[in-house]
Coordinates of C-alpha atoms in Angstrom, one line a residue:
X1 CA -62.1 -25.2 -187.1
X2 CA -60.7 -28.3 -187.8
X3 CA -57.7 -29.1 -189.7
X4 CA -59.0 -32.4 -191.4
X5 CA -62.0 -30.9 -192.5
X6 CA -63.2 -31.1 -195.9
X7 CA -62.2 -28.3 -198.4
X8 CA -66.0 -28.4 -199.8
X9 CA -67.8 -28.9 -196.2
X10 CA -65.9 -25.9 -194.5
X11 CA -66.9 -23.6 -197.2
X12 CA -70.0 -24.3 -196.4
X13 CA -72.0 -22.0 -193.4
X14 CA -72.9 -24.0 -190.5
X15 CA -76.3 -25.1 -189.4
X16 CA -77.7 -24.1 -193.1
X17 CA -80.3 -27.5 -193.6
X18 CA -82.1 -26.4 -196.2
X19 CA -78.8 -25.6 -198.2
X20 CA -77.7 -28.2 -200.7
X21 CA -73.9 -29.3 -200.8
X22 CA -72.6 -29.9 -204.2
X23 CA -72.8 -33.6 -203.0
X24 CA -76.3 -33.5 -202.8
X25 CA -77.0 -31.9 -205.5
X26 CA -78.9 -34.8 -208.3
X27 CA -76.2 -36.2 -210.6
X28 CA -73.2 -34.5 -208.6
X29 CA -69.9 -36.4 -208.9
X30 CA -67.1 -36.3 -205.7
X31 CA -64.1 -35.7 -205.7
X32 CA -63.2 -39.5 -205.6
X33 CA -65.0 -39.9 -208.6
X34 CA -68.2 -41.4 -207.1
X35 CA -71.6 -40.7 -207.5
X36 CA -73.2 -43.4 -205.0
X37 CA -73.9 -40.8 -202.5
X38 CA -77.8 -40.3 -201.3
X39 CA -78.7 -37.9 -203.6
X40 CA -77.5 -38.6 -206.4
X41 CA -79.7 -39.4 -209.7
X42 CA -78.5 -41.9 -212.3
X43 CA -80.1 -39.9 -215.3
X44 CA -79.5 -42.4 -218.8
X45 CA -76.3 -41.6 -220.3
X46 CA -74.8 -39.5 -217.4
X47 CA -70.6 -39.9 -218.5
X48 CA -68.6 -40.1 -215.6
X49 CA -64.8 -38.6 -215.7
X50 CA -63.5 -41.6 -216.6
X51 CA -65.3 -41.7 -219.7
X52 CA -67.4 -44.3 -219.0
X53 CA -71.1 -44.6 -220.4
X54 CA -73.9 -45.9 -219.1
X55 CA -76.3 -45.8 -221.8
X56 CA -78.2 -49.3 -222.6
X57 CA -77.2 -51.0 -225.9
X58 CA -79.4 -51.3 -228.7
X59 CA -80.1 -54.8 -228.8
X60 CA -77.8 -57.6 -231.0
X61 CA -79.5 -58.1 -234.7
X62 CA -78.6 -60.8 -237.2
X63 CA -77.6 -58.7 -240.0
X64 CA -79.0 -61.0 -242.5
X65 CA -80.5 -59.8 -245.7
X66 CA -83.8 -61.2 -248.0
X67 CA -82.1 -63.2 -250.3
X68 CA -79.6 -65.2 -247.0
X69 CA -83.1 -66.2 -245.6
X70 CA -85.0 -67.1 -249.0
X71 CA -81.5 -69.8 -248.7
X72 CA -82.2 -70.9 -245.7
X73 CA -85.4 -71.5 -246.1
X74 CA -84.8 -73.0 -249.2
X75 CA -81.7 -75.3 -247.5
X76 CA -84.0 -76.3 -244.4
X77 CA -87.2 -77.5 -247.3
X78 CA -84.8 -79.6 -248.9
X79 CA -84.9 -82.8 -246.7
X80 CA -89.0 -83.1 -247.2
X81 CA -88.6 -82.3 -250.8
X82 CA -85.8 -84.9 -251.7
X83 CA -87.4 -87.7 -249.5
X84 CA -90.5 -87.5 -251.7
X85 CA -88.4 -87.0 -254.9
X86 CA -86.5 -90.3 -253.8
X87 CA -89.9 -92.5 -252.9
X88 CA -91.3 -91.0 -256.0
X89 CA -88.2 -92.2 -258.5
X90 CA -87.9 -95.3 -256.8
X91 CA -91.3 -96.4 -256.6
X92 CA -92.5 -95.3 -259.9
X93 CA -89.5 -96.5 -261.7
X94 CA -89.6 -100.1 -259.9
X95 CA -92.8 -100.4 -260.6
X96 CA -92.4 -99.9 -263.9
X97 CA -89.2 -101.8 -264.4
X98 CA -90.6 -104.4 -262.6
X99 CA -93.8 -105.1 -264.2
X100 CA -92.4 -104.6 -267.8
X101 CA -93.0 -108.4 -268.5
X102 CA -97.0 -107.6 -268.1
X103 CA -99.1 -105.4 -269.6
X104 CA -99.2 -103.0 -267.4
X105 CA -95.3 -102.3 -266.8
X106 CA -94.6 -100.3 -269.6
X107 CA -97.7 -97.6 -269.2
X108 CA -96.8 -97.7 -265.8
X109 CA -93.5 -96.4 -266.5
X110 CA -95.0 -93.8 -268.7
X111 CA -96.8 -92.7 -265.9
X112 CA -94.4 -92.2 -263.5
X113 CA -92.5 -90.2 -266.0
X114 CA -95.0 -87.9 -266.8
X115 CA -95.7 -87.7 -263.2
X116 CA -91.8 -87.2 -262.7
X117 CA -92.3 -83.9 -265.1
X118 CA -94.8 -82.1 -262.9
X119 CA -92.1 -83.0 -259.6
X120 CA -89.4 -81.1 -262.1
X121 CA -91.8 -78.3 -262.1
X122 CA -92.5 -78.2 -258.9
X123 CA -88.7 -78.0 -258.2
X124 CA -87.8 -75.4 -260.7
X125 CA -91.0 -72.8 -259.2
X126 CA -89.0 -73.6 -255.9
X127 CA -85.2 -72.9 -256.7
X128 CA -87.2 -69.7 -258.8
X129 CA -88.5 -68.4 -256.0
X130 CA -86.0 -69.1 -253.1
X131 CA -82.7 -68.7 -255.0
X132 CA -83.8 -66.8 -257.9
X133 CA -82.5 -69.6 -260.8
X134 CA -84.0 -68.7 -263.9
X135 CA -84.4 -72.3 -265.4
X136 CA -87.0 -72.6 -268.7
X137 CA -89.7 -74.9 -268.7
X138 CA -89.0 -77.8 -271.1
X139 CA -91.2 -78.2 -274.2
X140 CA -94.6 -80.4 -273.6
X141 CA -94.0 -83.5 -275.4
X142 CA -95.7 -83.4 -279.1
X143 CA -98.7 -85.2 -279.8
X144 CA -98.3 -88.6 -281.1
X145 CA -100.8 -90.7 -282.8
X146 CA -102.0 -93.9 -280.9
X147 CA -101.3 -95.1 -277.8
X148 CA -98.1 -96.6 -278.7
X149 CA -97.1 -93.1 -280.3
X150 CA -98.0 -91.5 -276.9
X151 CA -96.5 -94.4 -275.0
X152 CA -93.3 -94.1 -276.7
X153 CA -92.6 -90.6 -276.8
X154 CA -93.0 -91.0 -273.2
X155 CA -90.8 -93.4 -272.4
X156 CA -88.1 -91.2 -274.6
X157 CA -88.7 -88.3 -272.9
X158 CA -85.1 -87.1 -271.7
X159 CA -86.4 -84.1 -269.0
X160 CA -88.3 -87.0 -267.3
X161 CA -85.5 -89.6 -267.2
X162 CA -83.4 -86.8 -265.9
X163 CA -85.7 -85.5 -263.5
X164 CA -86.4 -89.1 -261.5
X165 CA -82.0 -89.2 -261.7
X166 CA -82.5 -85.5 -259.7
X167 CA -84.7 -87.3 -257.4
X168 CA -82.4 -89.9 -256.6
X169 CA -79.2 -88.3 -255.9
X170 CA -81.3 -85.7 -254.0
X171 CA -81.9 -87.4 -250.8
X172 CA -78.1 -87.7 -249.3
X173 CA -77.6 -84.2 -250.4
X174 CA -81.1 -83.1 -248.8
X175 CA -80.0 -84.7 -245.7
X176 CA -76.6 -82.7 -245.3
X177 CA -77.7 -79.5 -246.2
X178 CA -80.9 -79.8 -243.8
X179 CA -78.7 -80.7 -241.1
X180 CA -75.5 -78.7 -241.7
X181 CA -78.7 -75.3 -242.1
X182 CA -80.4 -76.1 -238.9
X183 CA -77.0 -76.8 -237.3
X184 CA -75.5 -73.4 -238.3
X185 CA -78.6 -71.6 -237.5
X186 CA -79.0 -72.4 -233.8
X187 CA -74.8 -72.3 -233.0
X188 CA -72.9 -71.3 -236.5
X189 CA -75.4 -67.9 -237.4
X190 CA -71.9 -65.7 -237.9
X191 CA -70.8 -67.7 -240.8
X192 CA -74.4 -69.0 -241.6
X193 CA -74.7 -66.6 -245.0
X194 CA -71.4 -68.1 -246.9
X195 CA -72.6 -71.8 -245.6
X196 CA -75.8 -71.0 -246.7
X197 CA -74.3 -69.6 -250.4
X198 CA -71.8 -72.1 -250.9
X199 CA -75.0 -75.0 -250.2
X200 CA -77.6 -73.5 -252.6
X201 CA -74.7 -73.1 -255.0
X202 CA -74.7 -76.6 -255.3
X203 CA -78.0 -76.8 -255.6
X204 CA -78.3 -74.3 -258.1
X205 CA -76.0 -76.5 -260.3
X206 CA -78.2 -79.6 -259.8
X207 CA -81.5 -77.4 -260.9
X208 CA -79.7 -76.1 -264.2
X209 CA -78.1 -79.3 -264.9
X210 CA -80.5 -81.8 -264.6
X211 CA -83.9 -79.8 -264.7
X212 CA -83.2 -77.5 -267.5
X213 CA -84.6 -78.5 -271.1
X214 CA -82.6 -80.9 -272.5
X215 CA -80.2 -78.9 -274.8
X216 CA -79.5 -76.1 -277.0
X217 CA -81.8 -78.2 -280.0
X218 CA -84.8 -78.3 -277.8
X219 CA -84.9 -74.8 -277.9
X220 CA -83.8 -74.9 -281.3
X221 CA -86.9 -76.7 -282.1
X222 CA -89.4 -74.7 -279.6
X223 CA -88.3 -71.6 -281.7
X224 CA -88.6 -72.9 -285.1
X225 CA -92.1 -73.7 -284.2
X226 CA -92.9 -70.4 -283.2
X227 CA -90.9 -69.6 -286.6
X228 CA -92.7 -71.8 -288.7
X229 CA -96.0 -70.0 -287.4
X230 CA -95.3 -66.7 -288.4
X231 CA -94.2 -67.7 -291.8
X232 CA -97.5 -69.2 -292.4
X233 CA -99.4 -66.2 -290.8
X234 CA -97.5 -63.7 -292.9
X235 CA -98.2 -66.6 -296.4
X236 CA -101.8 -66.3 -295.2
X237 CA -101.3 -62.3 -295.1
X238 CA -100.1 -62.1 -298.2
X239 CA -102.3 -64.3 -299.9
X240 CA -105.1 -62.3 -298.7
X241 CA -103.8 -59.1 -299.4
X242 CA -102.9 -60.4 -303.3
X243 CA -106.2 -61.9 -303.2
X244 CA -108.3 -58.3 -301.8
X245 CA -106.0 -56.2 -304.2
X246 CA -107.0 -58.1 -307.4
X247 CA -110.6 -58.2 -306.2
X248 CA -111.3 -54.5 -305.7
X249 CA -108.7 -53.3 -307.6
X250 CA -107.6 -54.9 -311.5
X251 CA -110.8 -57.3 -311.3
X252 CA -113.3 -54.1 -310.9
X253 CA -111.6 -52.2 -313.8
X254 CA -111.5 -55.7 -315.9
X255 CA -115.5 -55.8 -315.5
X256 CA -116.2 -52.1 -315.6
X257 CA -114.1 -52.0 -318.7
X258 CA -116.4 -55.4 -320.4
X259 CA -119.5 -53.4 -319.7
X260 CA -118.6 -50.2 -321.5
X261 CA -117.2 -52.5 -324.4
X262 CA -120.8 -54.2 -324.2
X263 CA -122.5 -50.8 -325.1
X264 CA -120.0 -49.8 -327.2
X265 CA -120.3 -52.5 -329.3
X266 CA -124.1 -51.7 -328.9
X267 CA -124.2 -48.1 -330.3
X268 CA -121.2 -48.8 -332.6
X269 CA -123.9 -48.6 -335.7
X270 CA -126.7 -45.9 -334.1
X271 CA -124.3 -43.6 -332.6
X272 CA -120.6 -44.4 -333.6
X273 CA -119.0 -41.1 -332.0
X274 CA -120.5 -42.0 -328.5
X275 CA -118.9 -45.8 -329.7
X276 CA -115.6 -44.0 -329.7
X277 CA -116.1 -42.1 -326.7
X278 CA -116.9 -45.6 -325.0
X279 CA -113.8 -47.0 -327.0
X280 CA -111.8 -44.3 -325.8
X281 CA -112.8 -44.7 -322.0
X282 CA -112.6 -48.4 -322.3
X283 CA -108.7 -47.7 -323.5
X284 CA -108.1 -45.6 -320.2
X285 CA -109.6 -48.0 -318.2
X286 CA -107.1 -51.0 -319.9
X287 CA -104.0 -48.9 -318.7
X288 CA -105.2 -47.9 -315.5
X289 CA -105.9 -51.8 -314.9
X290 CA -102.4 -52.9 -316.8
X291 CA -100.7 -50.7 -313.9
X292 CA -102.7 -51.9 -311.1
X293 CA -101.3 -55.2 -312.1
X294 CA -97.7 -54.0 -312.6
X295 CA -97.8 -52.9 -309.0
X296 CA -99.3 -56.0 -308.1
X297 CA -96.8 -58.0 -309.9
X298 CA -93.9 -56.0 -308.1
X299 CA -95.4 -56.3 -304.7
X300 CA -95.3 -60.1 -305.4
X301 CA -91.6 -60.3 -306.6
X302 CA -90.6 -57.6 -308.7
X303 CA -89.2 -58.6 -312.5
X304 CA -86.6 -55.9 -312.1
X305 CA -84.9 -57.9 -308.8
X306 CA -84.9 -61.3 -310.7
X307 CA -83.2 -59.5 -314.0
X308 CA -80.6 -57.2 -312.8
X309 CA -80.4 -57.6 -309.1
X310 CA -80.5 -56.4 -305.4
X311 CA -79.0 -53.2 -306.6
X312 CA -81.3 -52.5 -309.0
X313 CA -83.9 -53.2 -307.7
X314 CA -83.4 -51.2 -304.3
X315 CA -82.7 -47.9 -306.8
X316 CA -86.1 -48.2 -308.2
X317 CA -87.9 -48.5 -304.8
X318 CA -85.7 -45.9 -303.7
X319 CA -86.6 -43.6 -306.5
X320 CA -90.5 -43.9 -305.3
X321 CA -89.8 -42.4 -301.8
X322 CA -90.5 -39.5 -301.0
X323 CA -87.0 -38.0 -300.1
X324 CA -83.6 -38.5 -301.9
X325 CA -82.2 -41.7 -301.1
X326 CA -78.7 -43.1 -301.7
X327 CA -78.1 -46.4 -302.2
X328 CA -74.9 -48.5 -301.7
X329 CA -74.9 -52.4 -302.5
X330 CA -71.3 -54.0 -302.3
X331 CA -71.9 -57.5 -303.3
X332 CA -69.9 -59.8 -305.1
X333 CA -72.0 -62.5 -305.5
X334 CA -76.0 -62.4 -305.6
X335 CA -77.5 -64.3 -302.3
X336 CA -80.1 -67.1 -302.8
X337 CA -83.5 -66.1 -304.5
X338 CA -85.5 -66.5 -301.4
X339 CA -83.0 -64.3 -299.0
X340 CA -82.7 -61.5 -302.0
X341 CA -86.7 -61.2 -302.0
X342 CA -86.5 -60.8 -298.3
X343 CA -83.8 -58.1 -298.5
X344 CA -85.8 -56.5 -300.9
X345 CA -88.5 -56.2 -299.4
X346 CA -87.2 -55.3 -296.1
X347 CA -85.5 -52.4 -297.3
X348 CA -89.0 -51.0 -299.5
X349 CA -91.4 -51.5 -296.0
X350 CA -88.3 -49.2 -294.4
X351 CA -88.3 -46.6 -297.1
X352 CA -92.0 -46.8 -296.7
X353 CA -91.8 -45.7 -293.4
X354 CA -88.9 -43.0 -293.9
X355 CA -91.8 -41.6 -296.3
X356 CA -94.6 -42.4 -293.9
X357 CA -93.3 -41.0 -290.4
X358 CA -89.8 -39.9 -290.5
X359 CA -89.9 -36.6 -291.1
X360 CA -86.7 -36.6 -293.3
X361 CA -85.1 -34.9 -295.6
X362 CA -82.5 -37.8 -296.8
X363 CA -81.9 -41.2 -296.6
X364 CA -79.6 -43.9 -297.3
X365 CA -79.7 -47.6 -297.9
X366 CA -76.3 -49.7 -297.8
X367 CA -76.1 -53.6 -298.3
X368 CA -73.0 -55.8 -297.9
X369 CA -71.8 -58.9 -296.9
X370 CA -70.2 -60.1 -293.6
X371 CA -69.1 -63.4 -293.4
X372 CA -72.4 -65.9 -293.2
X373 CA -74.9 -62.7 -292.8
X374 CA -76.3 -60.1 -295.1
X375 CA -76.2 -57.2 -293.9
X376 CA -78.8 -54.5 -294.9
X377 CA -78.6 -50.8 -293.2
X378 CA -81.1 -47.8 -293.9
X379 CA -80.9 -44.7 -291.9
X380 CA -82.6 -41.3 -292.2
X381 CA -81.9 -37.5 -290.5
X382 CA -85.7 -37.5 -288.9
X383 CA -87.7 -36.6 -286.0
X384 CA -86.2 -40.3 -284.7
X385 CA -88.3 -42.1 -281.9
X386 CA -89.7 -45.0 -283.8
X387 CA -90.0 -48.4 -281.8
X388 CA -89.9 -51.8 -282.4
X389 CA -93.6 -51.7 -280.7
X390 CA -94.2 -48.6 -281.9
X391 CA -96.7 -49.0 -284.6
X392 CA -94.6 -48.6 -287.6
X393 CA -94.8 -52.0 -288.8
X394 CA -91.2 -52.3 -287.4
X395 CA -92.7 -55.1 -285.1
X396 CA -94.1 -57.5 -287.5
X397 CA -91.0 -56.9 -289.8
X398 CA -88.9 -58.3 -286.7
X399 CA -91.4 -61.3 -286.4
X400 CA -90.5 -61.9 -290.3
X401 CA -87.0 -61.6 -290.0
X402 CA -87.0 -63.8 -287.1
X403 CA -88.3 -66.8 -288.9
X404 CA -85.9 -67.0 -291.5
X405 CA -83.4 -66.9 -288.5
X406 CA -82.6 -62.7 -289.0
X407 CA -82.1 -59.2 -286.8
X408 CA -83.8 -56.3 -287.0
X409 CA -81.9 -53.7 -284.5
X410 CA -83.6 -50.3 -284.3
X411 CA -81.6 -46.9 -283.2
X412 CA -83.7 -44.3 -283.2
X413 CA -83.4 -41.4 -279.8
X414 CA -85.6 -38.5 -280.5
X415 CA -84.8 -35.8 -282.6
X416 CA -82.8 -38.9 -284.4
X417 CA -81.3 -39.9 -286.8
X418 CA -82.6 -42.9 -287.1
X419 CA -80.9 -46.4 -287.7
X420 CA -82.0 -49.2 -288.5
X421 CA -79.8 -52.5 -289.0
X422 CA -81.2 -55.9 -290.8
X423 CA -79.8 -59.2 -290.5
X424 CA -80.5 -62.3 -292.9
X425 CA -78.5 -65.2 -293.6
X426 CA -76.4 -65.5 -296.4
X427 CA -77.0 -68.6 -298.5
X428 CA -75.7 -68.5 -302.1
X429 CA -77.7 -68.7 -305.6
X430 CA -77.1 -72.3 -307.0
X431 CA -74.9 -72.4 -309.9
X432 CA -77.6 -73.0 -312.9

């Protein structure tokens, strides 16, 4: 036997050919380490003793989320965008400028400017949908009379003027981000979502500053309008429900009571006792119709609030609902006529609905003062659960409030209590 021979290969019988060696066996690894030997199988993520793996890699991904893209995208459309803005401004506003001698300039100009509103909206749909700017659409222009009302309400309109200025500066900037996105994308991608933030920050800027409604009075305005509607829907409500109540209620009794006065005065000789049993029903119906009107009266403005007072005035509605109520009014001063009607009437349409659909068994109404607002509170230990949409009326008593610039804030989780919080103005009665 031979001294150099292997270790492994002498262990081995002689002449044995159909007996595998541990170096031919599939996957077997030498002594030396190596597994290179005929034989041998590479199986996928065989470790050899040095620890090293030969398992494939998933594949490189650019970890890039929705919003990095919508950036991009919104980075590499800006070039195409801002050139059109640019020939737009500049063609529509030389064209104007530079006819304004003729007859023609000035309508031109109106043109382009209206045309330069539709570019604005165009502009503020994109940044909405690609960087997610939530930017309000600026009121349409109101109606004037005339063509020279319509020309120059035009030619004043501030969110077109500042939309063609949008389009002007827009081109450089279009240029650089364009260049600086496709740039980054194809050699910069690592650091291609803070490039791409930082550019549409800019751009976000631009959008709110120049494409945004003009200022805090134009939506001033756009909600006194939708103020000034529901005060004349809730007139016209009230109207008809004054005008329905005295038709089918006081003005039925009035006519019912003529007639049996009529026969009355018919039978007063022939049969004077069923004269005074007609008398006698005719007097019933007088009270019953004198009430109807009393409640009319006090769901108009009741003579108790414009004698004695908010406080007074809250007792007695309190005193007609139909679980104990306590009232607390800490007031110094009474508020202005109109604002003390609204209170008042607030806090009888709540009690109405403690009585309605709370479910209570007590209730309280406080009213004070805090700084420039009147505060008015009522609050009850009910089921809870009522909504501001939740068919209680609370809804169009918001709608109210809102038009004379007040809050209604509703607390209610189920099981309650229940809270509801009322905001109004404070304007103080004229010294008489």
């Amino acid at each position: 036997m031979s001294a150099d021979l292997d270790p492994v290969e002498s262990a081995e019988p002689s002449g044995s050919a159909d007996t595998l060696g541990p170096a031919d066996r599939p996957g077997a690894v030498d002594r030396h380490g190596s597994a290179d030997r005929p034989g041998t199988v590479d199986r996928p993520g065989t470790v050899d003793r040095h620890g090293s793996a030969d398992s494939p890699r998933p594949p490189l991904r650019l970890a890039y989320g929705k919003e990095t893209w919508k950036e991009i995208a919104f980075l590499l459309s800006n070039l195409f965008t801002a050139l059109a803005g640019f020939v737009y401004a500049v063609v529509s506003i030389a064209l104007g400028v530079g006819l304004a001698v003729t007859v023609i300039g000035l309508p031109l100009l109106a043109l382009g400017l209206g045309g330069a509103r539709l570019l604005g909206r165009s502009e503020r749909a994109r940044a909405r949908a690609l960087l997610g700017v939530k930017v309000a659409e600026p009121s349409p222009l109101p109606a004037r009379g005339g063509f020279f009302g319509w020309l120059w309400s035009r030619l004043k309109d501030p969110v077109a003027w500042r939309t063609q200025l949008y389009g002007l500066i827009r081109l450089p900037w279009g240029i650089v981000t364009f260049t600086v996105g496709l740039v980054s994308l194809l050699v910069l991608w690592p650091v291609l979502p803070f490039l791409a933030r930082g550019l549409t920050n800019g751009d976000r800027g631009m959008v709110r500053g120049l494409l945004s409604p003009s200022d805090e009075l134009e939506r001033r305005i756009a909600e006194l309008e939708s103020d000034r509607g529901v005060v004349v829907d809730t007139a016209a409500a009230d109207l008809r429900r004054i005008e329905r109540d005295l038709h089918d209620g006081a003005q039925a009794r009035l006519v019912a009571l003529a007639m049996g006065l009529g026969l009355a005065k018919e039978k007063l000789l022939d049969d004077p006792e069923a004269a005074a049993a007609m008398v006698d029903e005719a007097h019933g119906e007088v009270k019953l119709a004198l009430q109807e009107l009393r409640d009319l009266a006090r769901g108009i403005h009741p003579a108790v609030l414009t004698d004695r007072g908010l406080s007074a005035a809250l007792s007695s509605v309190s005193a007609r609902c139909t679980v104990p109520v306590k009232v607390r009014v800490d007031l110094v001063e009474r508020p202005a006529e109109a604002i003390e009607g609204i209170a008042y009437f607030t806090v009888s349409e709540l009690l109405q609905n403690v009585s309605k659909h709370a479910r209570a068994r007590s209730a309280s109404v406080d009213v004070w003062r805090s700084g420039d607002r009147l505060m008015l509170q009522v609050e009850d230990d009910g089921a809870g659960g009522a909504r501001l949409d939740g068919g209680t009326g609370l809804a169009g008593l918001a709608e109210r409030l809102g038009a004379v610039d007040g809050l209604l804030v509703v607390d209610s989780p189920e099981g309650g209590p229940t809270t509801v919080t009322a905001e109004l103005p404070w304007r103080s009665r004229p010294v008489s």
